[in-house]
Amino acid sequence: MLMALTREISPSIADCQLTHLPREPIDVDRARTQHAAYEWALVDAGCTVRRLHAGPEMPDSVFIEDTAVVLDDLVLIARPGADSRRVELPAVVDALIRALSIHYRPLVAIDAPGTVDGGDVLVVGRRVFVGTSRRTNAAGIDQLRGVLRRFDYAMAVVPVQRSLHLKSAVTAVAPDTLLINREWAPADAFDGFALIDVDPGEPPAANALLVGDRILYPTAFRRTRERLEAHGVQVRTVDVSELAKAEGAVTCCSLVFEV
Ligand code: CIR
């Protein structure tokens, strides 16, 4: 069974972290409506969705992807690079332990001074790509390397430029195909994969969430969507325009895994 953990939009989302975008007013009701539609798209794709509660002390709570990475053989508890986001961890750990209780996987946590944001960890089969963004530091990457080696995953470090996370620059749209903005992540890091480039007029369009036989994908990137469909990718669009003002996209709003 496919499970998706999501998290409520905090009433304080207006105070979210911002790195590359200017602060703009966020319509919280509209963001919540969009988020609910996103959750329905996950249900449509075959997921059982469990939404965690969020309080005002965690403005970025909806971006649950940054708190953990669920792999087939283990669960990695991340340590977000932004201090304000560490308060998000305990409830996610709790929910993961409960969700995975029958299909046990070891939990491994990144420790201080290491930092890793889940948005910097792209898992494709047994290959794991880790972005060196402002949120993921060398100590975090060293810890990850040790852990992944123990579990027999191949790990590669990818420098990220001008984007918040690795997965703002590249994501998987099929088991052997990646969607990429080569200006933000170097294409030669991904040997063996077919690459689809984002449309040059849509730099933030590389973030797609692959769930089963389709991707969830922002309505905003019409031209890149045409490219994806021309390559045979089945696209289910979701409007995430309010969450985009908080520098979020589609992968960041869920943790999707088999239970
Ligand atoms: C942050 O800066 O942490 C949030 N405002 C946005 C996080 C988006 N997460 C992601 O792309 N994985």
PDB file of N, CA and C in Angstrom, residues 134-177:
ATOM      1  N   ARG A 134      22.355  25.499   0.560  1.00  0.00           N
ATOM      2  CA  ARG A 134      22.604  26.233   1.812  1.00  0.00           C
ATOM      3  C   ARG A 134      22.051  25.497   3.015  1.00  0.00           C
ATOM      4  N   ARG A 135      21.192  24.515   2.791  1.00  0.00           N
ATOM      5  CA  ARG A 135      20.535  23.812   3.900  1.00  0.00           C
ATOM      6  C   ARG A 135      21.230  22.509   4.284  1.00  0.00           C
ATOM      7  N   THR A 136      22.039  21.973   3.398  1.00  0.00           N
ATOM      8  CA  THR A 136      22.659  20.657   3.644  1.00  0.00           C
ATOM      9  C   THR A 136      24.163  20.863   3.692  1.00  0.00           C
ATOM     10  N   ASN A 137      24.778  20.560   4.841  1.00  0.00           N
ATOM     11  CA  ASN A 137      26.202  20.891   4.990  1.00  0.00           C
ATOM     12  C   ASN A 137      27.101  19.657   4.860  1.00  0.00           C
ATOM     13  N   ALA A 138      28.405  19.910   4.907  1.00  0.00           N
ATOM     14  CA  ALA A 138      29.379  18.834   4.685  1.00  0.00           C
ATOM     15  C   ALA A 138      29.269  17.765   5.779  1.00  0.00           C
ATOM     16  N   ALA A 139      29.031  18.182   7.025  1.00  0.00           N
ATOM     17  CA  ALA A 139      28.929  17.194   8.115  1.00  0.00           C
ATOM     18  C   ALA A 139      27.710  16.295   7.893  1.00  0.00           C
ATOM     19  N   GLY A 140      26.623  16.879   7.441  1.00  0.00           N
ATOM     20  CA  GLY A 140      25.416  16.092   7.157  1.00  0.00           C
ATOM     21  C   GLY A 140      25.678  15.113   6.019  1.00  0.00           C
ATOM     22  N   ILE A 141      26.369  15.583   5.003  1.00  0.00           N
ATOM     23  CA  ILE A 141      26.658  14.718   3.849  1.00  0.00           C
ATOM     24  C   ILE A 141      27.566  13.561   4.263  1.00  0.00           C
ATOM     25  N   ASP A 142      28.550  13.838   5.136  1.00  0.00           N
ATOM     26  CA  ASP A 142      29.433  12.757   5.612  1.00  0.00           C
ATOM     27  C   ASP A 142      28.634  11.691   6.359  1.00  0.00           C
ATOM     28  N   GLN A 143      27.716  12.148   7.212  1.00  0.00           N
ATOM     29  CA  GLN A 143      26.891  11.172   7.955  1.00  0.00           C
ATOM     30  C   GLN A 143      26.049  10.342   6.986  1.00  0.00           C
ATOM     31  N   LEU A 144      25.467  11.042   6.021  1.00  0.00           N
ATOM     32  CA  LEU A 144      24.636  10.335   5.031  1.00  0.00           C
ATOM     33  C   LEU A 144      25.441   9.288   4.272  1.00  0.00           C
ATOM     34  N   ARG A 145      26.647   9.668   3.899  1.00  0.00           N
ATOM     35  CA  ARG A 145      27.488   8.750   3.119  1.00  0.00           C
ATOM     36  C   ARG A 145      27.711   7.456   3.915  1.00  0.00           C
ATOM     37  N   GLY A 146      28.028   7.608   5.206  1.00  0.00           N
ATOM     38  CA  GLY A 146      28.274   6.433   6.051  1.00  0.00           C
ATOM     39  C   GLY A 146      27.032   5.557   6.146  1.00  0.00           C
ATOM     40  N   VAL A 147      25.901   6.193   6.372  1.00  0.00           N
ATOM     41  CA  VAL A 147      24.651   5.438   6.538  1.00  0.00           C
ATOM     42  C   VAL A 147      24.295   4.706   5.243  1.00  0.00           C
ATOM     43  N   LEU A 148      24.358   5.421   4.141  1.00  0.00           N
ATOM     44  CA  LEU A 148      23.918   4.822   2.875  1.00  0.00           C
ATOM     45  C   LEU A 148      24.860   3.692   2.445  1.00  0.00           C
ATOM     46  N   ARG A 149      26.128   3.853   2.769  1.00  0.00           N
ATOM     47  CA  ARG A 149      27.075   2.784   2.432  1.00  0.00           C
ATOM     48  C   ARG A 149      26.692   1.510   3.195  1.00  0.00           C
ATOM     49  N   ARG A 150      26.343   1.692   4.466  1.00  0.00           N
ATOM     50  CA  ARG A 150      25.956   0.515   5.284  1.00  0.00           C
ATOM     51  C   ARG A 150      24.780  -0.232   4.670  1.00  0.00           C
ATOM     52  N   PHE A 151      23.892   0.510   4.032  1.00  0.00           N
ATOM     53  CA  PHE A 151      22.690  -0.121   3.477  1.00  0.00           C
ATOM     54  C   PHE A 151      22.818  -0.373   1.976  1.00  0.00           C
ATOM     55  N   ASP A 152      24.043  -0.215   1.459  1.00  0.00           N
ATOM     56  CA  ASP A 152      24.303  -0.572   0.059  1.00  0.00           C
ATOM     57  C   ASP A 152      23.655   0.317  -0.982  1.00  0.00           C
ATOM     58  N   TYR A 153      23.482   1.573  -0.678  1.00  0.00           N
ATOM     59  CA  TYR A 153      23.018   2.535  -1.689  1.00  0.00           C
ATOM     60  C   TYR A 153      24.245   3.234  -2.264  1.00  0.00           C
ATOM     61  N   ALA A 154      24.170   3.598  -3.538  1.00  0.00           N
ATOM     62  CA  ALA A 154      25.244   4.386  -4.157  1.00  0.00           C
ATOM     63  C   ALA A 154      24.887   5.854  -3.989  1.00  0.00           C
ATOM     64  N   MET A 155      25.817   6.627  -3.438  1.00  0.00           N
ATOM     65  CA  MET A 155      25.504   8.041  -3.200  1.00  0.00           C
ATOM     66  C   MET A 155      26.419   8.954  -4.013  1.00  0.00           C
ATOM     67  N   ALA A 156      25.852   9.988  -4.580  1.00  0.00           N
ATOM     68  CA  ALA A 156      26.647  10.991  -5.296  1.00  0.00           C
ATOM     69  C   ALA A 156      26.280  12.373  -4.771  1.00  0.00           C
ATOM     70  N   VAL A 157      27.293  13.218  -4.656  1.00  0.00           N
ATOM     71  CA  VAL A 157      27.070  14.589  -4.186  1.00  0.00           C
ATOM     72  C   VAL A 157      26.955  15.503  -5.398  1.00  0.00           C
ATOM     73  N   VAL A 158      25.930  16.343  -5.386  1.00  0.00           N
ATOM     74  CA  VAL A 158      25.671  17.205  -6.549  1.00  0.00           C
ATOM     75  C   VAL A 158      25.636  18.669  -6.092  1.00  0.00           C
ATOM     76  N   PRO A 159      26.504  19.500  -6.666  1.00  0.00           N
ATOM     77  CA  PRO A 159      26.444  20.912  -6.277  1.00  0.00           C
ATOM     78  C   PRO A 159      25.181  21.573  -6.824  1.00  0.00           C
ATOM     79  N   VAL A 160      24.525  22.345  -5.958  1.00  0.00           N
ATOM     80  CA  VAL A 160      23.285  23.015  -6.381  1.00  0.00           C
ATOM     81  C   VAL A 160      23.562  24.503  -6.440  1.00  0.00           C
ATOM     82  N   GLN A 161      23.131  25.121  -7.500  1.00  0.00           N
ATOM     83  CA  GLN A 161      23.340  26.565  -7.643  1.00  0.00           C
ATOM     84  C   GLN A 161      22.029  27.269  -7.865  1.00  0.00           C
ATOM     85  N   ARG A 162      21.846  28.366  -7.203  1.00  0.00           N
ATOM     86  CA  ARG A 162      20.706  29.260  -7.436  1.00  0.00           C
ATOM     87  C   ARG A 162      19.346  28.674  -7.085  1.00  0.00           C
ATOM     88  N   SER A 163      19.309  27.468  -6.541  1.00  0.00           N
ATOM     89  CA  SER A 163      18.000  26.946  -6.150  1.00  0.00           C
ATOM     90  C   SER A 163      18.061  26.551  -4.683  1.00  0.00           C
ATOM     91  N   LEU A 164      16.880  26.511  -4.065  1.00  0.00           N
ATOM     92  CA  LEU A 164      16.827  26.224  -2.631  1.00  0.00           C
ATOM     93  C   LEU A 164      17.357  24.826  -2.331  1.00  0.00           C
ATOM     94  N   HIS A 165      16.894  23.849  -3.108  1.00  0.00           N
ATOM     95  CA  HIS A 165      17.230  22.441  -2.859  1.00  0.00           C
ATOM     96  C   HIS A 165      17.594  21.743  -4.157  1.00  0.00           C
ATOM     97  N   LEU A 166      18.221  20.582  -4.021  1.00  0.00           N
ATOM     98  CA  LEU A 166      18.496  19.769  -5.214  1.00  0.00           C
ATOM     99  C   LEU A 166      17.207  19.479  -5.981  1.00  0.00           C
ATOM    100  N   LYS A 167      16.140  19.146  -5.230  1.00  0.00           N
ATOM    101  CA  LYS A 167      14.909  18.761  -5.929  1.00  0.00           C
ATOM    102  C   LYS A 167      14.139  19.951  -6.497  1.00  0.00           C
ATOM    103  N   SER A 168      14.632  21.173  -6.284  1.00  0.00           N
ATOM    104  CA  SER A 168      14.096  22.295  -7.056  1.00  0.00           C
ATOM    105  C   SER A 168      14.710  22.257  -8.456  1.00  0.00           C
ATOM    106  N   ALA A 169      15.841  21.565  -8.579  1.00  0.00           N
ATOM    107  CA  ALA A 169      16.602  21.575  -9.831  1.00  0.00           C
ATOM    108  C   ALA A 169      16.459  20.292 -10.641  1.00  0.00           C
ATOM    109  N   VAL A 170      16.132  19.197  -9.970  1.00  0.00           N
ATOM    110  CA  VAL A 170      16.033  17.911 -10.688  1.00  0.00           C
ATOM    111  C   VAL A 170      15.194  16.926  -9.883  1.00  0.00           C
ATOM    112  N   THR A 171      14.286  16.242 -10.575  1.00  0.00           N
ATOM    113  CA  THR A 171      13.481  15.186  -9.931  1.00  0.00           C
ATOM    114  C   THR A 171      13.253  14.058 -10.945  1.00  0.00           C
ATOM    115  N   ALA A 172      12.812  12.917 -10.440  1.00  0.00           N
ATOM    116  CA  ALA A 172      12.529  11.780 -11.326  1.00  0.00           C
ATOM    117  C   ALA A 172      11.097  11.872 -11.831  1.00  0.00           C
ATOM    118  N   VAL A 173      10.902  11.609 -13.125  1.00  0.00           N
ATOM    119  CA  VAL A 173       9.543  11.566 -13.685  1.00  0.00           C
ATOM    120  C   VAL A 173       9.203  10.164 -14.193  1.00  0.00           C
ATOM    121  N   ALA A 174      10.168   9.275 -14.110  1.00  0.00           N
ATOM    122  CA  ALA A 174      10.009   7.844 -14.420  1.00  0.00           C
ATOM    123  C   ALA A 174      11.239   7.175 -13.808  1.00  0.00           C
ATOM    124  N   PRO A 175      11.228   5.838 -13.650  1.00  0.00           N
ATOM    125  CA  PRO A 175      12.371   5.206 -12.991  1.00  0.00           C
ATOM    126  C   PRO A 175      13.713   5.490 -13.672  1.00  0.00           C
ATOM    127  N   ASP A 176      13.681   5.773 -14.984  1.00  0.00           N
ATOM    128  CA  ASP A 176      14.951   6.003 -15.693  1.00  0.00           C
ATOM    129  C   ASP A 176      15.041   7.409 -16.300  1.00  0.00           C
ATOM    130  N   THR A 177      14.164   8.303 -15.901  1.00  0.00           N
ATOM    131  CA  THR A 177      14.104   9.623 -16.543  1.00  0.00           C
ATOM    132  C   THR A 177      14.011  10.735 -15.502  1.00  0.00           C
TER     133      THR A 177
END
